Amino acid sequence: MNWTVDRYDLPLSNPFGISRETSETSETVIVELTHEGTTGIGAVTPSAYYDESAQSVAETLPALCETVGRIGDPHAQQRIERDLAEQAPDQPAARMALSIAVHDLAARQLDLPLYRQWGLDPDAVPPTTYTVGIDSAERMAEKVREAVDNGFGHLKVKLGTEDDRARFDAVRDAAPDAELRVDANAAWTAQEAIENADWLTDAGVTMLEQPVAADDIDGLRRVTDATDIPVAADESCVTASNVPRVADACDIVNAKLVKCGGLRPATRLLNAADAHGLELMLGCMVESNASIAAAVHLAPLVDYVDLDGALLLEADPYAGVPLDGDVFDLTAVSAGTGVRRTTNA
Ligand SMILES: [Mg+2]
């Protein structure tokens, strides 16, 4: 087995703001694995919030690729996952990139799209939200109008600022008919969240994501108990092992490959959340199609999709699963994840 590891800093169309930071590039690590003439592509955009970086991932991946090479069979996914988890227990982002490449390679060798290898229903993919980052109220309203013009009926609005009400009102006015979900990225206290949920309810908001700090599970529960808006746990629920602690404190779990370390761990997170009676969501970072496409193949399993990250890039050297309006069309994928390089970055 041969592999390459490359880093790209992909520029965003606009600076992307959330409550704790604003980013202008998506720091991406791409891994390509070749076995018996077939190549699988995987990628990740690590998050400093979860203590990983493009540098730490790029430094770790060669040793992880060696482990996969030693195993020598991309279909030995249980063993690959176990050995990588033992080798890099605290580096789920690095494991995610390789997990995607291994799954893409194995499915391509079978000449099957990944969703078909798993037997999932391509017609069960929910529409994706389009995310509007924190900016001035005027800019947020502009972005919302653009998104609606581009066919997105479900929008995710980032809040967690000094002046959330003015920003939100501008968004609501700009898209009176859109379904709006709000993500505070852990910025509010439980009391603030409960107060904000009042006017968000009046405005018809349909989801409140991570209103409070990641470790404030009691606060999360208080918010969930106080509002009729379904509450989603993102930063509070990283892997399957976190599901029991949030199970009675929220309504929805937002699963991301970068948090839990790849496709098999994400499936376990979704299964655990489902078993606890929670609704399921798949999310992403602002990242390349080379990583998002893999998550799209899990989308038939979930109730909510937020996999718009590649749409926020100025240019993405990789194409992934095409959108039909605001729904990813898995039937357009002929093999693997469907990712292919379109330009040289
Ligand atoms: Mg979130």
PDB file of C-alpha atoms in Angstrom, residues 118 120 125-129 131 156 181 207 209 232-234 252-260 262-263 265-267 269-270 279-285 287 292-309 328 330:
ATOM      1  CA  TRP A 118     -23.911  -0.097   4.047  1.00  0.00           C
ATOM      2  CA  LEU A 120     -28.624   2.781   3.211  1.00  0.00           C
ATOM      3  CA  VAL A 125     -31.247  12.072   3.049  1.00  0.00           C
ATOM      4  CA  PRO A 126     -32.701  15.163   4.779  1.00  0.00           C
ATOM      5  CA  PRO A 127     -32.041  18.618   3.265  1.00  0.00           C
ATOM      6  CA  THR A 128     -28.895  20.322   4.486  1.00  0.00           C
ATOM      7  CA  THR A 129     -28.879  23.599   6.304  1.00  0.00           C
ATOM      8  CA  THR A 131     -24.809  28.103   7.821  1.00  0.00           C
ATOM      9  CA  LYS A 156     -28.336  27.652  10.626  1.00  0.00           C
ATOM     10  CA  ARG A 181     -31.902  26.880  13.518  1.00  0.00           C
ATOM     11  CA  MET A 207     -33.488  24.036  16.826  1.00  0.00           C
ATOM     12  CA  GLU A 209     -27.744  23.980  19.261  1.00  0.00           C
ATOM     13  CA  ALA A 232     -29.023  19.843  20.258  1.00  0.00           C
ATOM     14  CA  ALA A 233     -25.775  18.827  21.949  1.00  0.00           C
ATOM     15  CA  ASP A 234     -22.633  19.344  19.867  1.00  0.00           C
ATOM     16  CA  ILE A 252     -30.727  15.935  19.460  1.00  0.00           C
ATOM     17  CA  VAL A 253     -27.087  14.870  19.121  1.00  0.00           C
ATOM     18  CA  ASN A 254     -24.856  16.473  16.478  1.00  0.00           C
ATOM     19  CA  ALA A 255     -22.353  13.827  15.315  1.00  0.00           C
ATOM     20  CA  LYS A 256     -19.179  14.946  13.554  1.00  0.00           C
ATOM     21  CA  LEU A 257     -16.492  12.669  12.191  1.00  0.00           C
ATOM     22  CA  VAL A 258     -13.766  15.040  13.392  1.00  0.00           C
ATOM     23  CA  LYS A 259     -14.901  14.691  17.005  1.00  0.00           C
ATOM     24  CA  CYS A 260     -15.204  10.940  17.179  1.00  0.00           C
ATOM     25  CA  GLY A 262     -14.099   8.457  11.630  1.00  0.00           C
ATOM     26  CA  LEU A 263     -16.999   6.664  10.031  1.00  0.00           C
ATOM     27  CA  PRO A 265     -17.079   5.703  15.508  1.00  0.00           C
ATOM     28  CA  ALA A 266     -19.660   8.140  14.061  1.00  0.00           C
ATOM     29  CA  THR A 267     -22.007   5.260  13.340  1.00  0.00           C
ATOM     30  CA  LEU A 269     -22.323   7.606  18.217  1.00  0.00           C
ATOM     31  CA  LEU A 270     -25.483   7.748  16.090  1.00  0.00           C
ATOM     32  CA  GLU A 279     -32.862  12.647  17.344  1.00  0.00           C
ATOM     33  CA  LEU A 280     -29.776  12.533  15.136  1.00  0.00           C
ATOM     34  CA  MET A 281     -27.858  15.156  13.234  1.00  0.00           C
ATOM     35  CA  LEU A 282     -24.687  15.085  11.154  1.00  0.00           C
ATOM     36  CA  GLY A 283     -22.478  18.161  11.195  1.00  0.00           C
ATOM     37  CA  CYS A 284     -19.121  19.238   9.842  1.00  0.00           C
ATOM     38  CA  MET A 285     -16.435  21.885  10.021  1.00  0.00           C
ATOM     39  CA  GLU A 287     -13.944  21.800   5.233  1.00  0.00           C
ATOM     40  CA  ILE A 292     -17.641  16.006   3.893  1.00  0.00           C
ATOM     41  CA  ALA A 293     -18.596  13.507   1.182  1.00  0.00           C
ATOM     42  CA  ALA A 294     -17.943  10.603   3.552  1.00  0.00           C
ATOM     43  CA  ALA A 295     -20.352  12.023   6.129  1.00  0.00           C
ATOM     44  CA  VAL A 296     -22.994  12.482   3.422  1.00  0.00           C
ATOM     45  CA  HIS A 297     -23.053   8.692   2.974  1.00  0.00           C
ATOM     46  CA  LEU A 298     -24.250   8.407   6.610  1.00  0.00           C
ATOM     47  CA  ALA A 299     -26.955  11.033   6.083  1.00  0.00           C
ATOM     48  CA  PRO A 300     -29.769   8.505   5.418  1.00  0.00           C
ATOM     49  CA  LEU A 301     -29.406   7.551   9.110  1.00  0.00           C
ATOM     50  CA  VAL A 302     -30.159  10.989  10.547  1.00  0.00           C
ATOM     51  CA  ASP A 303     -32.987  13.449  11.041  1.00  0.00           C
ATOM     52  CA  TYR A 304     -30.993  16.628  10.379  1.00  0.00           C
ATOM     53  CA  VAL A 305     -28.114  17.365   8.018  1.00  0.00           C
ATOM     54  CA  ASP A 306     -25.680  20.251   8.392  1.00  0.00           C
ATOM     55  CA  LEU A 307     -23.016  19.339   5.845  1.00  0.00           C
ATOM     56  CA  ASP A 308     -22.588  22.630   4.013  1.00  0.00           C
ATOM     57  CA  GLY A 309     -18.956  23.270   5.010  1.00  0.00           C
ATOM     58  CA  PHE A 328     -27.301  15.699  -1.401  1.00  0.00           C
ATOM     59  CA  LEU A 330     -26.137  10.018  -3.293  1.00  0.00           C
TER      60      LEU A 330
END
